[in-house]
PDB file of C-alpha atoms and ligand atoms in Angstrom:
ATOM      1  CA  MET A   1     -15.088  11.777  -7.940  1.00  0.00           C
ATOM      2  CA  SER A   2     -12.341   9.169  -8.349  1.00  0.00           C
ATOM      3  CA  THR A   3     -13.080   5.559  -9.139  1.00  0.00           C
ATOM      4  CA  LEU A   4     -13.633   3.572  -5.953  1.00  0.00           C
ATOM      5  CA  TRP A   5     -11.560   0.407  -5.717  1.00  0.00           C
ATOM      6  CA  ILE A   6     -13.479  -2.294  -3.878  1.00  0.00           C
ATOM      7  CA  GLY A   7     -11.564  -5.516  -3.460  1.00  0.00           C
ATOM      8  CA  THR A   8     -10.938  -8.544  -1.362  1.00  0.00           C
ATOM      9  CA  SER A   9      -8.030 -10.803  -0.578  1.00  0.00           C
ATOM     10  CA  TRP A  10      -9.137 -14.268   0.345  1.00  0.00           C
ATOM     11  CA  LYS A  11      -5.883 -14.769   2.277  1.00  0.00           C
ATOM     12  CA  MET A  12      -5.355 -18.537   2.839  1.00  0.00           C
ATOM     13  CA  THR A  13      -8.992 -19.556   2.425  1.00  0.00           C
ATOM     14  CA  LYS A  14     -11.229 -21.285  -0.158  1.00  0.00           C
ATOM     15  CA  THR A  15     -10.971 -24.575  -1.977  1.00  0.00           C
ATOM     16  CA  LEU A  16     -11.242 -24.528  -5.761  1.00  0.00           C
ATOM     17  CA  ASP A  17     -14.933 -25.400  -5.485  1.00  0.00           C
ATOM     18  CA  GLU A  18     -15.481 -22.453  -3.168  1.00  0.00           C
ATOM     19  CA  ALA A  19     -13.430 -20.178  -5.413  1.00  0.00           C
ATOM     20  CA  ARG A  20     -15.531 -21.286  -8.393  1.00  0.00           C
ATOM     21  CA  ALA A  21     -18.836 -20.707  -6.633  1.00  0.00           C
ATOM     22  CA  TRP A  22     -17.832 -17.188  -5.510  1.00  0.00           C
ATOM     23  CA  SER A  23     -16.484 -16.217  -8.935  1.00  0.00           C
ATOM     24  CA  GLU A  24     -19.418 -17.629 -10.882  1.00  0.00           C
ATOM     25  CA  GLY A  25     -21.798 -15.826  -8.562  1.00  0.00           C
ATOM     26  CA  LEU A  26     -19.965 -12.549  -9.035  1.00  0.00           C
ATOM     27  CA  ARG A  27     -19.893 -12.928 -12.790  1.00  0.00           C
ATOM     28  CA  GLU A  28     -23.633 -13.575 -12.894  1.00  0.00           C
ATOM     29  CA  ALA A  29     -24.390 -10.709 -10.513  1.00  0.00           C
ATOM     30  CA  LEU A  30     -22.471  -8.301 -12.767  1.00  0.00           C
ATOM     31  CA  GLY A  31     -24.284  -9.410 -15.920  1.00  0.00           C
ATOM     32  CA  GLY A  32     -22.727 -12.688 -17.095  1.00  0.00           C
ATOM     33  CA  ASP A  33     -21.321 -12.537 -20.647  1.00  0.00           C
ATOM     34  CA  THR A  34     -21.727  -8.786 -20.717  1.00  0.00           C
ATOM     35  CA  ALA A  35     -20.560  -8.238 -17.138  1.00  0.00           C
ATOM     36  CA  GLN A  36     -20.036  -4.628 -16.147  1.00  0.00           C
ATOM     37  CA  ALA A  37     -18.670  -3.068 -13.009  1.00  0.00           C
ATOM     38  CA  PRO A  38     -21.052  -0.904 -11.014  1.00  0.00           C
ATOM     39  CA  ALA A  39     -20.737   2.724 -12.180  1.00  0.00           C
ATOM     40  CA  GLY A  40     -17.683   4.408 -10.708  1.00  0.00           C
ATOM     41  CA  VAL A  41     -16.411   1.231  -9.053  1.00  0.00           C
ATOM     42  CA  GLN A  42     -13.328  -0.883  -9.811  1.00  0.00           C
ATOM     43  CA  PRO A  43     -13.856  -4.358  -8.341  1.00  0.00           C
ATOM     44  CA  PHE A  44     -10.903  -6.669  -7.668  1.00  0.00           C
ATOM     45  CA  VAL A  45     -10.333 -10.083  -6.157  1.00  0.00           C
ATOM     46  CA  ILE A  46      -7.120 -11.639  -4.872  1.00  0.00           C
ATOM     47  CA  PRO A  47      -7.377 -15.422  -4.395  1.00  0.00           C
ATOM     48  CA  SER A  48      -4.668 -17.874  -3.335  1.00  0.00           C
ATOM     49  CA  PHE A  49      -2.163 -18.694  -6.078  1.00  0.00           C
ATOM     50  CA  THR A  50      -3.780 -22.091  -6.604  1.00  0.00           C
ATOM     51  CA  ALA A  51      -7.082 -20.489  -7.626  1.00  0.00           C
ATOM     52  CA  THR A  52      -5.669 -17.804  -9.926  1.00  0.00           C
ATOM     53  CA  THR A  53      -6.265 -19.552 -13.247  1.00  0.00           C
ATOM     54  CA  THR A  54      -9.602 -20.953 -12.098  1.00  0.00           C
ATOM     55  CA  VAL A  55     -10.910 -17.513 -11.180  1.00  0.00           C
ATOM     56  CA  ARG A  56      -9.489 -15.984 -14.374  1.00  0.00           C
ATOM     57  CA  GLY A  57     -11.202 -18.686 -16.422  1.00  0.00           C
ATOM     58  CA  ILE A  58     -14.564 -18.004 -14.827  1.00  0.00           C
ATOM     59  CA  LEU A  59     -14.387 -14.217 -14.905  1.00  0.00           C
ATOM     60  CA  GLY A  60     -13.084 -14.250 -18.496  1.00  0.00           C
ATOM     61  CA  GLU A  61     -10.281 -12.296 -20.127  1.00  0.00           C
ATOM     62  CA  ASP A  62     -12.207  -9.058 -20.471  1.00  0.00           C
ATOM     63  CA  SER A  63     -13.774  -9.039 -17.042  1.00  0.00           C
ATOM     64  CA  PRO A  64     -14.324  -5.661 -15.377  1.00  0.00           C
ATOM     65  CA  VAL A  65     -13.124  -7.378 -12.192  1.00  0.00           C
ATOM     66  CA  LEU A  66      -9.356  -7.165 -11.805  1.00  0.00           C
ATOM     67  CA  LEU A  67      -7.560 -10.262 -10.561  1.00  0.00           C
ATOM     68  CA  GLY A  68      -4.546 -10.263  -8.274  1.00  0.00           C
ATOM     69  CA  VAL A  69      -2.064 -12.404  -6.374  1.00  0.00           C
ATOM     70  CA  GLN A  70      -1.218 -11.965  -2.700  1.00  0.00           C
ATOM     71  CA  ASN A  71       2.544 -11.825  -3.190  1.00  0.00           C
ATOM     72  CA  ALA A  72       5.202 -12.239  -5.874  1.00  0.00           C
ATOM     73  CA  HIS A  73       8.983 -12.407  -5.917  1.00  0.00           C
ATOM     74  CA  TRP A  74      11.076  -9.523  -7.228  1.00  0.00           C
ATOM     75  CA  GLU A  75      13.181 -11.697  -9.568  1.00  0.00           C
ATOM     76  CA  ASP A  76      11.663 -12.839 -12.853  1.00  0.00           C
ATOM     77  CA  ALA A  77      12.801 -16.470 -12.524  1.00  0.00           C
ATOM     78  CA  GLY A  78      15.394 -18.616 -10.816  1.00  0.00           C
ATOM     79  CA  ALA A  79      16.291 -20.782  -7.845  1.00  0.00           C
ATOM     80  CA  TRP A  80      13.796 -19.410  -5.313  1.00  0.00           C
ATOM     81  CA  THR A  81      11.984 -22.491  -4.023  1.00  0.00           C
ATOM     82  CA  GLY A  82       8.410 -21.847  -2.976  1.00  0.00           C
ATOM     83  CA  GLU A  83       8.171 -18.455  -4.627  1.00  0.00           C
ATOM     84  CA  VAL A  84       6.115 -17.224  -7.589  1.00  0.00           C
ATOM     85  CA  SER A  85       7.379 -14.497  -9.916  1.00  0.00           C
ATOM     86  CA  VAL A  86       5.509 -11.556 -11.398  1.00  0.00           C
ATOM     87  CA  PRO A  87       5.781 -12.983 -14.959  1.00  0.00           C
ATOM     88  CA  GLN A  88       4.325 -16.270 -13.670  1.00  0.00           C
ATOM     89  CA  ALA A  89       1.495 -14.416 -11.922  1.00  0.00           C
ATOM     90  CA  LYS A  90       0.840 -12.470 -15.122  1.00  0.00           C
ATOM     91  CA  ASP A  91       0.894 -15.675 -17.157  1.00  0.00           C
ATOM     92  CA  ALA A  92      -1.793 -17.073 -14.810  1.00  0.00           C
ATOM     93  CA  GLY A  93      -3.985 -14.033 -15.481  1.00  0.00           C
ATOM     94  CA  ALA A  94      -3.125 -11.683 -12.625  1.00  0.00           C
ATOM     95  CA  GLN A  95      -3.224  -7.918 -13.079  1.00  0.00           C
ATOM     96  CA  ILE A  96      -2.516  -6.851  -9.493  1.00  0.00           C
ATOM     97  CA  VAL A  97       0.262  -7.854  -7.090  1.00  0.00           C
ATOM     98  CA  GLU A  98      -0.490  -7.327  -3.413  1.00  0.00           C
ATOM     99  CA  ILE A  99       2.708  -6.307  -1.648  1.00  0.00           C
ATOM    100  CA  GLY A 100       3.639  -5.858   1.995  1.00  0.00           C
ATOM    101  CA  HIS A 101       0.490  -6.964   3.797  1.00  0.00           C
ATOM    102  CA  SER A 102       1.155  -6.813   7.544  1.00  0.00           C
ATOM    103  CA  GLU A 103       0.751 -10.581   7.838  1.00  0.00           C
ATOM    104  CA  ARG A 104       3.623 -10.988   5.401  1.00  0.00           C
ATOM    105  CA  ARG A 105       5.717  -8.361   7.182  1.00  0.00           C
ATOM    106  CA  GLU A 106       5.080 -10.062  10.533  1.00  0.00           C
ATOM    107  CA  HIS A 107       5.389 -13.739   9.614  1.00  0.00           C
ATOM    108  CA  PHE A 108       7.418 -13.886   6.414  1.00  0.00           C
ATOM    109  CA  GLY A 109      10.118 -11.291   6.783  1.00  0.00           C
ATOM    110  CA  GLU A 110       8.752  -8.725   4.346  1.00  0.00           C
ATOM    111  CA  THR A 111      10.660  -5.466   4.787  1.00  0.00           C
ATOM    112  CA  VAL A 112      10.546  -1.993   3.301  1.00  0.00           C
ATOM    113  CA  GLU A 113      13.406  -3.085   1.037  1.00  0.00           C
ATOM    114  CA  THR A 114      11.606  -6.195  -0.266  1.00  0.00           C
ATOM    115  CA  THR A 115       8.404  -4.208  -0.809  1.00  0.00           C
ATOM    116  CA  ARG A 116      10.414  -1.720  -2.878  1.00  0.00           C
ATOM    117  CA  LEU A 117      11.867  -4.512  -5.023  1.00  0.00           C
ATOM    118  CA  LYS A 118       8.446  -6.084  -5.498  1.00  0.00           C
ATOM    119  CA  VAL A 119       6.747  -2.808  -6.437  1.00  0.00           C
ATOM    120  CA  ALA A 120       9.447  -2.309  -9.079  1.00  0.00           C
ATOM    121  CA  ALA A 121       8.988  -5.866 -10.383  1.00  0.00           C
ATOM    122  CA  ALA A 122       5.209  -5.461 -10.699  1.00  0.00           C
ATOM    123  CA  LEU A 123       5.573  -2.157 -12.542  1.00  0.00           C
ATOM    124  CA  ARG A 124       8.259  -3.571 -14.833  1.00  0.00           C
ATOM    125  CA  HIS A 125       5.785  -6.187 -16.054  1.00  0.00           C
ATOM    126  CA  GLY A 126       2.798  -3.880 -16.316  1.00  0.00           C
ATOM    127  CA  LEU A 127       0.957  -5.142 -13.230  1.00  0.00           C
ATOM    128  CA  THR A 128      -0.571  -2.890 -10.591  1.00  0.00           C
ATOM    129  CA  PRO A 129       1.274  -2.966  -7.280  1.00  0.00           C
ATOM    130  CA  LEU A 130      -1.145  -2.877  -4.343  1.00  0.00           C
ATOM    131  CA  LEU A 131       1.128  -1.689  -1.560  1.00  0.00           C
ATOM    132  CA  CYS A 132      -0.157  -2.345   1.956  1.00  0.00           C
ATOM    133  CA  ILE A 133       1.074  -0.201   4.826  1.00  0.00           C
ATOM    134  CA  GLY A 134       0.008   0.079   8.442  1.00  0.00           C
ATOM    135  CA  GLU A 135       1.227   0.645  11.969  1.00  0.00           C
ATOM    136  CA  SER A 136       0.986  -1.504  15.103  1.00  0.00           C
ATOM    137  CA  ALA A 137      -1.041  -0.606  18.189  1.00  0.00           C
ATOM    138  CA  ASP A 138       2.191   0.370  19.960  1.00  0.00           C
ATOM    139  CA  VAL A 139       3.157   2.851  17.260  1.00  0.00           C
ATOM    140  CA  LYS A 140      -0.362   4.275  17.311  1.00  0.00           C
ATOM    141  CA  GLU A 141      -0.349   4.653  21.099  1.00  0.00           C
ATOM    142  CA  ALA A 142       2.964   6.490  20.913  1.00  0.00           C
ATOM    143  CA  GLY A 143       1.376   8.906  18.442  1.00  0.00           C
ATOM    144  CA  GLY A 144       3.568   7.917  15.515  1.00  0.00           C
ATOM    145  CA  SER A 145       1.042   6.488  13.036  1.00  0.00           C
ATOM    146  CA  SER A 146       1.336   9.007  10.231  1.00  0.00           C
ATOM    147  CA  GLU A 147       5.106   9.177  10.315  1.00  0.00           C
ATOM    148  CA  PHE A 148       5.381   5.378  10.365  1.00  0.00           C
ATOM    149  CA  ILE A 149       3.101   4.761   7.395  1.00  0.00           C
ATOM    150  CA  LEU A 150       4.648   7.556   5.374  1.00  0.00           C
ATOM    151  CA  ASP A 151       8.064   5.951   5.966  1.00  0.00           C
ATOM    152  CA  GLN A 152       6.726   2.598   4.756  1.00  0.00           C
ATOM    153  CA  ALA A 153       5.193   4.176   1.654  1.00  0.00           C
ATOM    154  CA  ARG A 154       8.155   6.384   0.804  1.00  0.00           C
ATOM    155  CA  GLY A 155      10.560   3.476   1.259  1.00  0.00           C
ATOM    156  CA  ALA A 156       8.613   1.208  -1.063  1.00  0.00           C
ATOM    157  CA  LEU A 157       7.946   3.876  -3.699  1.00  0.00           C
ATOM    158  CA  GLU A 158      11.338   5.561  -3.680  1.00  0.00           C
ATOM    159  CA  GLY A 159      12.706   6.473  -7.074  1.00  0.00           C
ATOM    160  CA  LEU A 160       9.534   5.877  -9.086  1.00  0.00           C
ATOM    161  CA  SER A 161       8.755   8.189 -11.980  1.00  0.00           C
ATOM    162  CA  VAL A 162       5.502  10.164 -11.990  1.00  0.00           C
ATOM    163  CA  GLU A 163       4.109   7.716 -14.538  1.00  0.00           C
ATOM    164  CA  GLU A 164       5.106   4.668 -12.471  1.00  0.00           C
ATOM    165  CA  LEU A 165       3.639   6.148  -9.293  1.00  0.00           C
ATOM    166  CA  SER A 166       0.376   6.774 -11.138  1.00  0.00           C
ATOM    167  CA  ARG A 167      -0.009   2.989 -11.540  1.00  0.00           C
ATOM    168  CA  VAL A 168       0.394   2.203  -7.824  1.00  0.00           C
ATOM    169  CA  VAL A 169      -2.476   1.576  -5.416  1.00  0.00           C
ATOM    170  CA  ILE A 170      -1.843   2.094  -1.703  1.00  0.00           C
ATOM    171  CA  ALA A 171      -3.913   0.385   0.987  1.00  0.00           C
ATOM    172  CA  TYR A 172      -3.636   1.767   4.501  1.00  0.00           C
ATOM    173  CA  GLU A 173      -4.421  -1.094   6.858  1.00  0.00           C
ATOM    174  CA  PRO A 174      -3.644  -0.425  10.522  1.00  0.00           C
ATOM    175  CA  ILE A 175      -2.497  -3.706  12.090  1.00  0.00           C
ATOM    176  CA  TRP A 176      -4.654  -3.110  15.171  1.00  0.00           C
ATOM    177  CA  ALA A 177      -7.753  -3.065  12.944  1.00  0.00           C
ATOM    178  CA  ILE A 178      -7.098  -6.211  10.897  1.00  0.00           C
ATOM    179  CA  GLY A 179      -8.628  -9.647  11.323  1.00  0.00           C
ATOM    180  CA  GLU A 180     -10.303 -11.547  14.161  1.00  0.00           C
ATOM    181  CA  LYS A 181      -8.133  -9.882  16.786  1.00  0.00           C
ATOM    182  CA  GLY A 182      -8.504  -6.422  15.322  1.00  0.00           C
ATOM    183  CA  ARG A 183     -11.037  -3.828  16.308  1.00  0.00           C
ATOM    184  CA  PRO A 184     -12.735  -1.691  13.664  1.00  0.00           C
ATOM    185  CA  ALA A 185     -11.176   1.749  13.366  1.00  0.00           C
ATOM    186  CA  THR A 186     -13.419   4.747  13.880  1.00  0.00           C
ATOM    187  CA  VAL A 187     -13.679   7.393  11.197  1.00  0.00           C
ATOM    188  CA  GLU A 188     -12.138   9.908  13.627  1.00  0.00           C
ATOM    189  CA  GLU A 189      -9.037   7.745  14.064  1.00  0.00           C
ATOM    190  CA  LEU A 190      -8.477   7.577  10.318  1.00  0.00           C
ATOM    191  CA  VAL A 191      -8.805  11.224   9.435  1.00  0.00           C
ATOM    192  CA  GLU A 192      -5.252  12.156  10.390  1.00  0.00           C
ATOM    193  CA  PRO A 193      -3.411   9.259   8.728  1.00  0.00           C
ATOM    194  CA  PHE A 194      -5.400   9.787   5.540  1.00  0.00           C
ATOM    195  CA  ALA A 195      -4.700  13.505   5.636  1.00  0.00           C
ATOM    196  CA  ALA A 196      -0.980  12.668   5.826  1.00  0.00           C
ATOM    197  CA  LEU A 197      -1.172  10.102   3.022  1.00  0.00           C
ATOM    198  CA  GLY A 198      -3.435  12.294   0.941  1.00  0.00           C
ATOM    199  CA  ALA A 199      -1.129  15.280   1.176  1.00  0.00           C
ATOM    200  CA  GLU A 200       1.601  13.178  -0.379  1.00  0.00           C
ATOM    201  CA  TYR A 201      -0.240  10.821  -2.711  1.00  0.00           C
ATOM    202  CA  THR A 202      -3.733  12.047  -3.674  1.00  0.00           C
ATOM    203  CA  GLY A 203      -3.821  12.657  -7.415  1.00  0.00           C
ATOM    204  CA  LYS A 204      -0.459  10.920  -7.847  1.00  0.00           C
ATOM    205  CA  VAL A 205      -1.386   7.266  -7.264  1.00  0.00           C
ATOM    206  CA  ALA A 206      -4.201   5.226  -8.783  1.00  0.00           C
ATOM    207  CA  GLY A 207      -5.924   4.674  -5.437  1.00  0.00           C
ATOM    208  CA  LEU A 208      -5.693   5.237  -1.695  1.00  0.00           C
ATOM    209  CA  LEU A 209      -7.642   2.471   0.009  1.00  0.00           C
ATOM    210  CA  TYR A 210      -8.607   1.671   3.562  1.00  0.00           C
ATOM    211  CA  GLY A 211      -8.540  -1.874   4.966  1.00  0.00           C
ATOM    212  CA  GLY A 212      -9.056  -3.543   8.346  1.00  0.00           C
ATOM    213  CA  SER A 213     -12.356  -4.903   9.708  1.00  0.00           C
ATOM    214  CA  VAL A 214     -14.394  -3.243   6.989  1.00  0.00           C
ATOM    215  CA  ASN A 215     -17.991  -4.422   7.373  1.00  0.00           C
ATOM    216  CA  LEU A 216     -21.404  -3.600   5.980  1.00  0.00           C
ATOM    217  CA  ASP A 217     -22.115  -1.149   8.794  1.00  0.00           C
ATOM    218  CA  ASN A 218     -18.931   0.914   8.604  1.00  0.00           C
ATOM    219  CA  ALA A 219     -18.172   0.811   4.840  1.00  0.00           C
ATOM    220  CA  ALA A 220     -20.151   3.906   3.846  1.00  0.00           C
ATOM    221  CA  GLY A 221     -18.610   5.979   6.624  1.00  0.00           C
ATOM    222  CA  LEU A 222     -15.104   4.841   5.698  1.00  0.00           C
ATOM    223  CA  LEU A 223     -15.675   5.819   2.065  1.00  0.00           C
ATOM    224  CA  GLY A 224     -16.642   9.271   3.290  1.00  0.00           C
ATOM    225  CA  ILE A 225     -13.198   9.965   4.783  1.00  0.00           C
ATOM    226  CA  GLU A 226     -11.308  12.561   2.795  1.00  0.00           C
ATOM    227  CA  HIS A 227      -8.699  11.013   0.431  1.00  0.00           C
ATOM    228  CA  VAL A 228     -10.147   7.473   0.703  1.00  0.00           C
ATOM    229  CA  THR A 229     -10.789   6.051  -2.778  1.00  0.00           C
ATOM    230  CA  GLY A 230     -11.645   2.481  -1.959  1.00  0.00           C
ATOM    231  CA  LEU A 231     -11.774  -0.417   0.468  1.00  0.00           C
ATOM    232  CA  PHE A 232      -9.656  -3.547   0.769  1.00  0.00           C
ATOM    233  CA  VAL A 233     -11.604  -6.192   2.595  1.00  0.00           C
ATOM    234  CA  GLY A 234     -11.035  -9.597   4.142  1.00  0.00           C
ATOM    235  CA  ARG A 235     -13.706 -11.464   6.092  1.00  0.00           C
ATOM    236  CA  THR A 236     -16.758  -9.421   5.107  1.00  0.00           C
ATOM    237  CA  ALA A 237     -16.176 -10.138   1.409  1.00  0.00           C
ATOM    238  CA  TRP A 238     -15.373 -13.837   1.666  1.00  0.00           C
ATOM    239  CA  GLU A 239     -19.090 -14.565   1.415  1.00  0.00           C
ATOM    240  CA  LEU A 240     -20.177 -13.326  -1.988  1.00  0.00           C
ATOM    241  CA  ASP A 241     -23.263 -11.596  -0.562  1.00  0.00           C
ATOM    242  CA  GLY A 242     -21.026  -9.454   1.613  1.00  0.00           C
ATOM    243  CA  TYR A 243     -18.872  -8.466  -1.348  1.00  0.00           C
ATOM    244  CA  LEU A 244     -21.892  -7.651  -3.527  1.00  0.00           C
ATOM    245  CA  GLU A 245     -23.313  -5.462  -0.779  1.00  0.00           C
ATOM    246  CA  LEU A 246     -19.979  -3.608  -0.537  1.00  0.00           C
ATOM    247  CA  LEU A 247     -20.123  -2.983  -4.298  1.00  0.00           C
ATOM    248  CA  ARG A 248     -23.653  -1.573  -3.866  1.00  0.00           C
ATOM    249  CA  ILE A 249     -22.537   0.662  -1.014  1.00  0.00           C
ATOM    250  CA  ALA A 250     -19.668   1.991  -3.148  1.00  0.00           C
ATOM    251  CA  GLU A 251     -21.936   2.563  -6.138  1.00  0.00           C
ATOM    252  CA  ALA A 252     -24.380   4.500  -3.951  1.00  0.00           C
ATOM    253  CA  HIS A 253     -21.470   6.522  -2.601  1.00  0.00           C
ATOM    254  CA  THR A 254     -20.250   7.530  -6.065  1.00  0.00           C
ATOM    255  CA  ALA A 255     -23.802   8.423  -7.121  1.00  0.00           C
ATOM    256  CA  ALA A 256     -24.410  10.606  -4.043  1.00  0.00           C
TER     257      ALA A 256
HETATM  258  P1  LIG B 301     -10.243  -8.054   7.496  1.00  0.00           P
HETATM  259  O1  LIG B 301      -8.865  -8.147   6.709  1.00  0.00           O
HETATM  260  O2  LIG B 301     -11.190  -7.259   6.635  1.00  0.00           O
HETATM  261  O3  LIG B 301     -10.689  -9.463   7.683  1.00  0.00           O
HETATM  262  O4  LIG B 301      -9.953  -7.348   8.800  1.00  0.00           O
HETATM  263  C1  LIG B 301      -8.365  -6.994   6.089  1.00  0.00           C
HETATM  264  C2  LIG B 301      -7.035  -7.233   5.466  1.00  0.00           C
HETATM  265  O5  LIG B 301      -6.162  -7.875   6.060  1.00  0.00           O
HETATM  266  O6  LIG B 301      -6.815  -6.763   4.333  1.00  0.00           O
END
């Protein structure tokens, strides 16, 4: 059984006080100074940039919880007002760079080309690219989901060596299933896209995650889908209790 990646992006939420409370609670729940991840589970958290160093400071350098940023530029430095580079993210304690979330593709002009550049930048600096892919409701209705997400993945991962690809995590997050306006996907709906992704990437990447309206009722079922090796979660994990319960569900799944 592969390690199950269980992580959350806080998107644009949480003050520093809230970030501190969540992180301190997680650290304590995992054992404080001798914190350990649940067996078979790789936890990760992706706060806003402003909370990166705060969360790193609380979790500690050797935390079993990986820390990420929600975006990073492909250049190492320069005149790119408002952007943060991978070396800067690394300097602040990040180990993961989330790339290509649908909210960034929709609102901030992220394209297959920019995701490719960003994946390369993360790998160049030894960070884990967490590449998000997913189709719209229209694409799904037209029956093109698998083809669409494979195109997104292939475009972003083009030209990588076997070793580089082995450091990439992919999160399949159908746009129609994400956020307040999304509706939770059924297991049946996800079997085919994961079969397509799995045929190409299982055993070659570090993880193949599902995301989009994951909650405490559907998490176990989603982890049971063939090729799924983790969950990437928004709202359900923003309250620490929700995140801790997801970790327990994943631990039970690996033990089963
Ligand atoms: P959600 O967000 O769990 O709140 O639907 C998922 C995501 O965008 O990664």
